[in-house]
PDB file of C-alpha atoms in Angstrom:
ATOM      1  CA  UNK B   1     -11.413 -17.631   5.815  1.00  0.00           C
ATOM      2  CA  UNK B   2     -10.575 -14.557   7.918  1.00  0.00           C
ATOM      3  CA  UNK B   3      -8.077 -12.126   6.407  1.00  0.00           C
ATOM      4  CA  UNK B   4      -4.698 -12.062   8.180  1.00  0.00           C
ATOM      5  CA  UNK B   5      -4.102  -9.160  10.530  1.00  0.00           C
ATOM      6  CA  UNK B   6      -2.020  -6.344   9.048  1.00  0.00           C
ATOM      7  CA  UNK B   7       0.763  -4.735  11.096  1.00  0.00           C
ATOM      8  CA  UNK B   8       2.554  -1.752   9.587  1.00  0.00           C
ATOM      9  CA  UNK B   9       6.066  -1.442  11.026  1.00  0.00           C
ATOM     10  CA  UNK B  10       7.507   2.087  11.098  1.00  0.00           C
ATOM     11  CA  UNK B  11      10.897   3.299  12.316  1.00  0.00           C
ATOM     12  CA  UNK B  12       9.449   5.663  14.880  1.00  0.00           C
ATOM     13  CA  UNK B  13      10.790   8.968  16.130  1.00  0.00           C
ATOM     14  CA  UNK B  14      10.837  11.235  19.161  1.00  0.00           C
ATOM     15  CA  UNK B  15       8.861  13.691  17.021  1.00  0.00           C
ATOM     16  CA  UNK B  16       5.190  12.980  17.685  1.00  0.00           C
ATOM     17  CA  UNK B  17       4.314  13.970  14.117  1.00  0.00           C
ATOM     18  CA  UNK B  18       5.702  10.606  13.009  1.00  0.00           C
ATOM     19  CA  UNK B  19       3.376   8.669  15.312  1.00  0.00           C
ATOM     20  CA  UNK B  20       0.408  10.797  14.235  1.00  0.00           C
ATOM     21  CA  UNK B  21       1.197  10.294  10.541  1.00  0.00           C
ATOM     22  CA  UNK B  22       1.495   6.533  11.001  1.00  0.00           C
ATOM     23  CA  UNK B  23      -1.798   6.362  12.891  1.00  0.00           C
ATOM     24  CA  UNK B  24      -3.399   8.426  10.120  1.00  0.00           C
ATOM     25  CA  UNK B  25      -2.087   5.922   7.581  1.00  0.00           C
ATOM     26  CA  UNK B  26      -3.708   3.133   9.590  1.00  0.00           C
ATOM     27  CA  UNK B  27      -7.012   5.046   9.438  1.00  0.00           C
ATOM     28  CA  UNK B  28      -6.666   5.339   5.662  1.00  0.00           C
ATOM     29  CA  UNK B  29      -6.016   1.590   5.397  1.00  0.00           C
ATOM     30  CA  UNK B  30      -9.143   0.897   7.424  1.00  0.00           C
ATOM     31  CA  UNK B  31     -11.145   3.209   5.169  1.00  0.00           C
ATOM     32  CA  UNK B  32      -9.938   1.395   2.056  1.00  0.00           C
ATOM     33  CA  UNK B  33     -10.196  -2.139   3.478  1.00  0.00           C
ATOM     34  CA  UNK B  34     -12.466  -2.176   6.546  1.00  0.00           C
ATOM     35  CA  UNK B  35     -12.428  -5.986   6.627  1.00  0.00           C
ATOM     36  CA  UNK B  36      -8.671  -6.021   7.374  1.00  0.00           C
ATOM     37  CA  UNK B  37      -7.702  -5.584  11.026  1.00  0.00           C
ATOM     38  CA  UNK B  38      -4.790  -3.100  10.907  1.00  0.00           C
ATOM     39  CA  UNK B  39      -2.297  -2.223  13.652  1.00  0.00           C
ATOM     40  CA  UNK B  40       0.724   0.092  13.980  1.00  0.00           C
ATOM     41  CA  UNK B  41       4.074  -0.905  15.504  1.00  0.00           C
ATOM     42  CA  UNK B  42       7.338   1.005  15.843  1.00  0.00           C
ATOM     43  CA  UNK B  43      10.984  -0.064  15.827  1.00  0.00           C
ATOM     44  CA  UNK B  44      12.422   3.052  17.517  1.00  0.00           C
ATOM     45  CA  UNK B  45      11.427   5.589  20.159  1.00  0.00           C
ATOM     46  CA  UNK B  46       7.642   5.199  19.871  1.00  0.00           C
ATOM     47  CA  UNK B  47       5.232   2.720  21.398  1.00  0.00           C
ATOM     48  CA  UNK B  48       3.787   0.195  20.842  1.00  0.00           C
ATOM     49  CA  UNK B  49       6.753  -1.900  19.782  1.00  0.00           C
ATOM     50  CA  UNK B  50       6.500  -4.728  17.272  1.00  0.00           C
ATOM     51  CA  UNK B  51       6.717  -7.487  19.952  1.00  0.00           C
ATOM     52  CA  UNK B  52       3.981  -5.746  21.963  1.00  0.00           C
ATOM     53  CA  UNK B  53       1.619  -5.588  18.981  1.00  0.00           C
ATOM     54  CA  UNK B  54       2.306  -9.148  17.842  1.00  0.00           C
ATOM     55  CA  UNK B  55       1.882 -10.419  21.405  1.00  0.00           C
ATOM     56  CA  UNK B  56      -1.426  -8.590  21.808  1.00  0.00           C
ATOM     57  CA  UNK B  57      -2.680  -9.901  18.471  1.00  0.00           C
ATOM     58  CA  UNK B  58      -1.670 -13.463  19.351  1.00  0.00           C
ATOM     59  CA  UNK B  59      -3.334 -13.144  22.750  1.00  0.00           C
ATOM     60  CA  UNK B  60      -6.608 -12.175  21.073  1.00  0.00           C
ATOM     61  CA  UNK B  61      -6.700 -15.490  19.227  1.00  0.00           C
ATOM     62  CA  UNK B  62      -5.365 -14.329  15.851  1.00  0.00           C
ATOM     63  CA  UNK B  63      -3.040 -16.870  14.257  1.00  0.00           C
ATOM     64  CA  UNK B  64      -2.025 -15.155  10.979  1.00  0.00           C
ATOM     65  CA  UNK B  65      -0.268 -11.790  10.653  1.00  0.00           C
ATOM     66  CA  UNK B  66       1.383  -9.893   7.799  1.00  0.00           C
ATOM     67  CA  UNK B  67       4.003  -7.272   8.717  1.00  0.00           C
ATOM     68  CA  UNK B  68       4.571  -4.522   6.135  1.00  0.00           C
ATOM     69  CA  UNK B  69       7.715  -2.379   6.676  1.00  0.00           C
ATOM     70  CA  UNK B  70       7.112   1.333   6.045  1.00  0.00           C
ATOM     71  CA  UNK B  71      10.400   1.906   4.243  1.00  0.00           C
ATOM     72  CA  UNK B  72      10.632   3.996   1.056  1.00  0.00           C
ATOM     73  CA  UNK B  73      14.276   3.478   0.096  1.00  0.00           C
ATOM     74  CA  UNK B  74      14.529  -0.301   0.526  1.00  0.00           C
ATOM     75  CA  UNK B  75      12.928  -2.328  -2.238  1.00  0.00           C
ATOM     76  CA  UNK B  76      13.881  -5.873  -1.195  1.00  0.00           C
ATOM     77  CA  UNK B  77      15.812  -6.035   2.077  1.00  0.00           C
ATOM     78  CA  UNK B  78      13.933  -5.829   5.358  1.00  0.00           C
ATOM     79  CA  UNK B  79      15.393  -4.226   8.493  1.00  0.00           C
ATOM     80  CA  UNK B  80      17.033  -7.210  10.254  1.00  0.00           C
ATOM     81  CA  UNK B  81      15.461  -6.109  13.524  1.00  0.00           C
ATOM     82  CA  UNK B  82      12.046  -7.022  12.148  1.00  0.00           C
ATOM     83  CA  UNK B  83      13.056 -10.612  11.396  1.00  0.00           C
ATOM     84  CA  UNK B  84      14.635 -10.927  14.843  1.00  0.00           C
ATOM     85  CA  UNK B  85      11.601  -9.539  16.657  1.00  0.00           C
ATOM     86  CA  UNK B  86       9.220 -11.737  14.647  1.00  0.00           C
ATOM     87  CA  UNK B  87      11.300 -14.841  15.457  1.00  0.00           C
ATOM     88  CA  UNK B  88      11.286 -13.890  19.135  1.00  0.00           C
ATOM     89  CA  UNK B  89       7.501 -13.464  19.194  1.00  0.00           C
ATOM     90  CA  UNK B  90       6.668 -16.642  17.266  1.00  0.00           C
ATOM     91  CA  UNK B  91       8.888 -18.572  19.675  1.00  0.00           C
ATOM     92  CA  UNK B  92       6.731 -17.264  22.520  1.00  0.00           C
ATOM     93  CA  UNK B  93       3.497 -17.864  20.561  1.00  0.00           C
ATOM     94  CA  UNK B  94       4.027 -21.039  18.479  1.00  0.00           C
ATOM     95  CA  UNK B  95       0.517 -20.908  16.986  1.00  0.00           C
ATOM     96  CA  UNK B  96       1.178 -17.489  15.443  1.00  0.00           C
ATOM     97  CA  UNK B  97       2.197 -17.476  11.777  1.00  0.00           C
ATOM     98  CA  UNK B  98       3.835 -14.269  10.548  1.00  0.00           C
ATOM     99  CA  UNK B  99       4.718 -13.300   6.988  1.00  0.00           C
ATOM    100  CA  UNK B 100       6.980 -10.269   6.504  1.00  0.00           C
ATOM    101  CA  UNK B 101       6.283  -8.376   3.274  1.00  0.00           C
ATOM    102  CA  UNK B 102       8.915  -6.586   1.281  1.00  0.00           C
ATOM    103  CA  UNK B 103       9.142  -2.841   1.974  1.00  0.00           C
ATOM    104  CA  UNK B 104       7.068  -0.271   0.112  1.00  0.00           C
ATOM    105  CA  UNK B 105      10.142   0.873  -1.811  1.00  0.00           C
ATOM    106  CA  UNK B 106      10.506   3.791  -4.240  1.00  0.00           C
ATOM    107  CA  UNK B 107       7.543   2.955  -6.465  1.00  0.00           C
ATOM    108  CA  UNK B 108       6.876   5.088  -9.543  1.00  0.00           C
ATOM    109  CA  UNK B 109       3.312   5.831  -8.383  1.00  0.00           C
ATOM    110  CA  UNK B 110       4.751   7.941  -5.557  1.00  0.00           C
ATOM    111  CA  UNK B 111       6.188  10.482  -8.014  1.00  0.00           C
ATOM    112  CA  UNK B 112       2.679  11.838  -8.614  1.00  0.00           C
ATOM    113  CA  UNK B 113       2.287  12.383  -4.881  1.00  0.00           C
ATOM    114  CA  UNK B 114       5.767  13.944  -4.678  1.00  0.00           C
ATOM    115  CA  UNK B 115       4.762  16.329  -7.467  1.00  0.00           C
ATOM    116  CA  UNK B 116       1.653  17.397  -5.570  1.00  0.00           C
ATOM    117  CA  UNK B 117       3.627  18.075  -2.392  1.00  0.00           C
ATOM    118  CA  UNK B 118       6.241  20.111  -4.273  1.00  0.00           C
ATOM    119  CA  UNK B 119       3.622  22.138  -6.157  1.00  0.00           C
ATOM    120  CA  UNK B 120       2.118  23.115  -2.810  1.00  0.00           C
ATOM    121  CA  UNK B 121       5.545  24.182  -1.513  1.00  0.00           C
ATOM    122  CA  UNK B 122       6.262  26.202  -4.656  1.00  0.00           C
ATOM    123  CA  UNK B 123       2.882  27.942  -4.418  1.00  0.00           C
ATOM    124  CA  UNK B 124       3.405  28.750  -0.728  1.00  0.00           C
ATOM    125  CA  UNK B 125       6.835  30.224  -1.492  1.00  0.00           C
ATOM    126  CA  UNK B 126       5.450  32.073  -4.556  1.00  0.00           C
ATOM    127  CA  UNK B 127       8.130  30.591  -6.771  1.00  0.00           C
ATOM    128  CA  UNK B 128       7.638  31.440 -10.443  1.00  0.00           C
ATOM    129  CA  UNK B 129      10.895  30.136 -11.901  1.00  0.00           C
ATOM    130  CA  UNK B 130      12.491  26.704 -11.522  1.00  0.00           C
ATOM    131  CA  UNK B 131      15.509  25.248 -13.312  1.00  0.00           C
ATOM    132  CA  UNK B 132      16.649  22.329 -11.134  1.00  0.00           C
ATOM    133  CA  UNK B 133      15.284  19.551  -8.898  1.00  0.00           C
ATOM    134  CA  UNK B 134      16.648  17.452  -6.049  1.00  0.00           C
ATOM    135  CA  UNK B 135      15.064  14.165  -4.979  1.00  0.00           C
ATOM    136  CA  UNK B 136      15.961  13.881  -1.303  1.00  0.00           C
ATOM    137  CA  UNK B 137      15.461  10.703   0.750  1.00  0.00           C
ATOM    138  CA  UNK B 138      16.352   9.519   4.241  1.00  0.00           C
ATOM    139  CA  UNK B 139      19.058   7.065   3.171  1.00  0.00           C
ATOM    140  CA  UNK B 140      20.444   5.288   0.128  1.00  0.00           C
ATOM    141  CA  UNK B 141      18.587   2.057   0.886  1.00  0.00           C
ATOM    142  CA  UNK B 142      19.432  -1.424  -0.382  1.00  0.00           C
ATOM    143  CA  UNK B 143      21.041  -2.093  -3.775  1.00  0.00           C
ATOM    144  CA  UNK B 144      17.724  -2.443  -5.602  1.00  0.00           C
ATOM    145  CA  UNK B 145      16.251   0.554  -3.803  1.00  0.00           C
ATOM    146  CA  UNK B 146      19.224   2.756  -4.687  1.00  0.00           C
ATOM    147  CA  UNK B 147      18.903   1.794  -8.346  1.00  0.00           C
ATOM    148  CA  UNK B 148      15.190   2.531  -8.318  1.00  0.00           C
ATOM    149  CA  UNK B 149      15.710   5.904  -6.626  1.00  0.00           C
ATOM    150  CA  UNK B 150      18.141   6.861  -9.392  1.00  0.00           C
ATOM    151  CA  UNK B 151      15.554   5.758 -11.955  1.00  0.00           C
ATOM    152  CA  UNK B 152      12.845   7.800 -10.255  1.00  0.00           C
ATOM    153  CA  UNK B 153      15.100  10.865 -10.385  1.00  0.00           C
ATOM    154  CA  UNK B 154      15.600  10.326 -14.136  1.00  0.00           C
ATOM    155  CA  UNK B 155      11.855   9.896 -14.646  1.00  0.00           C
ATOM    156  CA  UNK B 156      11.121  13.039 -12.648  1.00  0.00           C
ATOM    157  CA  UNK B 157      13.769  14.908 -14.638  1.00  0.00           C
ATOM    158  CA  UNK B 158      12.327  13.747 -17.964  1.00  0.00           C
ATOM    159  CA  UNK B 159       8.766  14.584 -16.945  1.00  0.00           C
ATOM    160  CA  UNK B 160       9.635  18.175 -15.999  1.00  0.00           C
ATOM    161  CA  UNK B 161      12.470  18.623 -18.514  1.00  0.00           C
ATOM    162  CA  UNK B 162      14.726  19.744 -15.692  1.00  0.00           C
ATOM    163  CA  UNK B 163      17.958  18.271 -14.342  1.00  0.00           C
ATOM    164  CA  UNK B 164      17.437  16.261 -11.147  1.00  0.00           C
ATOM    165  CA  UNK B 165      20.005  14.929  -8.678  1.00  0.00           C
ATOM    166  CA  UNK B 166      19.467  12.666  -5.663  1.00  0.00           C
ATOM    167  CA  UNK B 167      20.466  13.432  -2.077  1.00  0.00           C
ATOM    168  CA  UNK B 168      20.248  11.600   1.256  1.00  0.00           C
ATOM    169  CA  UNK B 169      19.913  12.919   4.789  1.00  0.00           C
ATOM    170  CA  UNK B 170      21.892  10.360   6.784  1.00  0.00           C
ATOM    171  CA  UNK B 171      25.358  10.808   5.268  1.00  0.00           C
ATOM    172  CA  UNK B 172      25.296   7.538   3.312  1.00  0.00           C
ATOM    173  CA  UNK B 173      25.390   9.447   0.022  1.00  0.00           C
ATOM    174  CA  UNK B 174      25.449  12.992  -1.405  1.00  0.00           C
ATOM    175  CA  UNK B 175      23.890  15.577   0.893  1.00  0.00           C
ATOM    176  CA  UNK B 176      21.382  18.194  -0.224  1.00  0.00           C
ATOM    177  CA  UNK B 177      24.165  20.782  -0.143  1.00  0.00           C
ATOM    178  CA  UNK B 178      26.352  18.652  -2.434  1.00  0.00           C
ATOM    179  CA  UNK B 179      23.457  18.110  -4.836  1.00  0.00           C
ATOM    180  CA  UNK B 180      22.806  21.863  -4.883  1.00  0.00           C
ATOM    181  CA  UNK B 181      26.467  22.482  -5.650  1.00  0.00           C
ATOM    182  CA  UNK B 182      26.303  19.968  -8.500  1.00  0.00           C
ATOM    183  CA  UNK B 183      23.322  21.692 -10.077  1.00  0.00           C
ATOM    184  CA  UNK B 184      24.821  25.135  -9.611  1.00  0.00           C
ATOM    185  CA  UNK B 185      27.940  23.985 -11.409  1.00  0.00           C
ATOM    186  CA  UNK B 186      25.610  23.420 -14.369  1.00  0.00           C
ATOM    187  CA  UNK B 187      24.402  27.008 -14.133  1.00  0.00           C
ATOM    188  CA  UNK B 188      21.173  26.244 -12.278  1.00  0.00           C
ATOM    189  CA  UNK B 189      20.044  28.831  -9.753  1.00  0.00           C
ATOM    190  CA  UNK B 190      16.382  28.169  -8.926  1.00  0.00           C
ATOM    191  CA  UNK B 191      16.418  24.730  -7.325  1.00  0.00           C
ATOM    192  CA  UNK B 192      13.623  22.985  -5.407  1.00  0.00           C
ATOM    193  CA  UNK B 193      13.833  19.904  -3.195  1.00  0.00           C
ATOM    194  CA  UNK B 194      11.282  17.102  -3.324  1.00  0.00           C
ATOM    195  CA  UNK B 195      11.184  15.240   0.003  1.00  0.00           C
ATOM    196  CA  UNK B 196      10.885  11.473  -0.544  1.00  0.00           C
ATOM    197  CA  UNK B 197      10.019  10.869   3.108  1.00  0.00           C
ATOM    198  CA  UNK B 198       6.893   9.377   4.641  1.00  0.00           C
ATOM    199  CA  UNK B 199       6.811  11.609   7.730  1.00  0.00           C
ATOM    200  CA  UNK B 200       8.480  14.679   9.189  1.00  0.00           C
ATOM    201  CA  UNK B 201      11.101  12.883  11.264  1.00  0.00           C
ATOM    202  CA  UNK B 202      14.503  14.160  12.389  1.00  0.00           C
ATOM    203  CA  UNK B 203      16.181  13.268   9.108  1.00  0.00           C
ATOM    204  CA  UNK B 204      13.573  15.173   7.119  1.00  0.00           C
ATOM    205  CA  UNK B 205      14.056  18.193   9.381  1.00  0.00           C
ATOM    206  CA  UNK B 206      17.846  18.046   8.861  1.00  0.00           C
ATOM    207  CA  UNK B 207      17.626  17.931   5.063  1.00  0.00           C
ATOM    208  CA  UNK B 208      14.931  20.620   4.947  1.00  0.00           C
ATOM    209  CA  UNK B 209      16.969  22.977   7.131  1.00  0.00           C
ATOM    210  CA  UNK B 210      20.145  22.311   5.131  1.00  0.00           C
ATOM    211  CA  UNK B 211      18.341  22.872   1.828  1.00  0.00           C
ATOM    212  CA  UNK B 212      16.971  26.226   2.938  1.00  0.00           C
ATOM    213  CA  UNK B 213      20.366  27.334   4.281  1.00  0.00           C
ATOM    214  CA  UNK B 214      22.057  26.650   0.950  1.00  0.00           C
ATOM    215  CA  UNK B 215      19.399  28.502  -1.027  1.00  0.00           C
ATOM    216  CA  UNK B 216      16.690  26.066  -2.151  1.00  0.00           C
ATOM    217  CA  UNK B 217      13.685  28.038  -3.380  1.00  0.00           C
ATOM    218  CA  UNK B 218      11.264  25.473  -1.900  1.00  0.00           C
ATOM    219  CA  UNK B 219      11.290  22.213   0.067  1.00  0.00           C
ATOM    220  CA  UNK B 220       8.266  19.945  -0.086  1.00  0.00           C
ATOM    221  CA  UNK B 221       6.550  18.380   2.899  1.00  0.00           C
ATOM    222  CA  UNK B 222       6.843  14.578   3.327  1.00  0.00           C
ATOM    223  CA  UNK B 223       4.508  12.311   1.369  1.00  0.00           C
ATOM    224  CA  UNK B 224       2.460  11.658   4.503  1.00  0.00           C
ATOM    225  CA  UNK B 225      -0.894   9.950   4.607  1.00  0.00           C
ATOM    226  CA  UNK B 226      -2.307   9.499   1.135  1.00  0.00           C
ATOM    227  CA  UNK B 227      -4.261   6.905  -0.789  1.00  0.00           C
ATOM    228  CA  UNK B 228      -1.197   6.188  -2.945  1.00  0.00           C
ATOM    229  CA  UNK B 229       0.818   5.124   0.111  1.00  0.00           C
ATOM    230  CA  UNK B 230      -2.034   3.098   1.600  1.00  0.00           C
ATOM    231  CA  UNK B 231      -2.604   1.270  -1.690  1.00  0.00           C
ATOM    232  CA  UNK B 232       1.064   0.257  -1.811  1.00  0.00           C
ATOM    233  CA  UNK B 233       0.841  -1.058   1.757  1.00  0.00           C
ATOM    234  CA  UNK B 234      -2.224  -3.111   0.802  1.00  0.00           C
ATOM    235  CA  UNK B 235      -0.486  -4.447  -2.312  1.00  0.00           C
ATOM    236  CA  UNK B 236       2.500  -5.631  -0.233  1.00  0.00           C
ATOM    237  CA  UNK B 237       0.086  -7.083   2.324  1.00  0.00           C
ATOM    238  CA  UNK B 238      -1.883  -9.034  -0.272  1.00  0.00           C
ATOM    239  CA  UNK B 239       1.235 -10.548  -1.835  1.00  0.00           C
ATOM    240  CA  UNK B 240       2.765 -11.557   1.508  1.00  0.00           C
ATOM    241  CA  UNK B 241      -0.556 -12.999   2.716  1.00  0.00           C
ATOM    242  CA  UNK B 242      -0.327 -15.578  -0.071  1.00  0.00           C
ATOM    243  CA  UNK B 243       2.547 -17.190   1.822  1.00  0.00           C
ATOM    244  CA  UNK B 244       0.152 -17.971   4.661  1.00  0.00           C
ATOM    245  CA  UNK B 245      -2.244 -19.962   2.477  1.00  0.00           C
ATOM    246  CA  UNK B 246      -2.048 -23.756   2.874  1.00  0.00           C
ATOM    247  CA  UNK B 247      -0.580 -25.553  -0.143  1.00  0.00           C
ATOM    248  CA  UNK B 248       0.198 -29.265  -0.481  1.00  0.00           C
ATOM    249  CA  UNK B 249       3.531 -30.701  -1.596  1.00  0.00           C
ATOM    250  CA  UNK B 250       2.475 -30.361  -5.255  1.00  0.00           C
ATOM    251  CA  UNK B 251       1.705 -26.662  -4.906  1.00  0.00           C
ATOM    252  CA  UNK B 252      -2.076 -27.102  -4.917  1.00  0.00           C
ATOM    253  CA  UNK B 253      -4.217 -25.040  -2.593  1.00  0.00           C
ATOM    254  CA  UNK B 254      -5.429 -27.201   0.273  1.00  0.00           C
ATOM    255  CA  UNK B 255      -8.475 -25.489   1.720  1.00  0.00           C
ATOM    256  CA  UNK B 256      -9.291 -26.470   5.292  1.00  0.00           C
ATOM    257  CA  UNK B 257     -12.215 -28.845   5.654  1.00  0.00           C
ATOM    258  CA  UNK B 258     -15.370 -27.057   6.828  1.00  0.00           C
ATOM    259  CA  UNK B 259     -16.551 -27.922  10.294  1.00  0.00           C
ATOM    260  CA  UNK B 260     -19.722 -30.041  10.293  1.00  0.00           C
ATOM    261  CA  UNK B 261     -22.046 -29.741  13.266  1.00  0.00           C
ATOM    262  CA  UNK B 262     -23.219 -32.993  14.869  1.00  0.00           C
ATOM    263  CA  UNK B 263     -26.751 -34.063  14.009  1.00  0.00           C
ATOM    264  CA  UNK B 264     -27.996 -33.269  17.484  1.00  0.00           C
ATOM    265  CA  UNK B 265     -26.849 -29.665  17.161  1.00  0.00           C
ATOM    266  CA  UNK B 266     -28.844 -28.960  14.015  1.00  0.00           C
ATOM    267  CA  UNK B 267     -31.990 -26.906  14.319  1.00  0.00           C
ATOM    268  CA  UNK B 268     -34.923 -27.756  12.066  1.00  0.00           C
ATOM    269  CA  UNK B 269     -37.825 -25.509  11.294  1.00  0.00           C
ATOM    270  CA  UNK B 270     -41.409 -26.581  11.634  1.00  0.00           C
TER     271      UNK B 270
END
């Protein structure tokens, strides 16, 4: 059986760094799993769009696809645009079967990567003293994602024995400036911001600029292309691909019957 095609669906941005980072993630996926045909699609600003990629894949004869949303703050809910675009494409290509995975979400494994990015920022800024942390993300996410982000902030705080508050860049929750004010009210003065973003999009730029203006000693770069991110994408892919396997009404796996060549087509050696 051929592995389903993998399509990673990113939000997109007018900033070309987002497209480059997403393409780099695709390259990392191919390095880890060369047998999986991986593609990139965007929901905003960038091309190719999700319908374009799914249409191209269907036109090449592929009949099974898994779409993995590149979303860090949503743990369960998928951007409704994805479901709508998938329904539109499968209507045009009835033979195409598409399974949409749950988003990457704020997994605990990403804290190690966040730590590495922040250590690099602290070293570049020559920061020797730190007494507060902010975990900044693009948005608050879905209910489960918001709860997990709060848990990740507590875990990060416990690990470093420093107070840590969360902030979001899109106005759906406390801003970086408000989080800084909260920590300063506790007497904290040397505060760094960990950027829980995949790529350097407009929202990352806004929170980074705001953090520096209100006195953050360092702001980390986005998580970017890393094995930790690629492994999460592959984990979501593998789970969602199970939905494409054929099962009978009793839940038993019904493997397709192998094709048997007619007798006249068989070649016999001497």
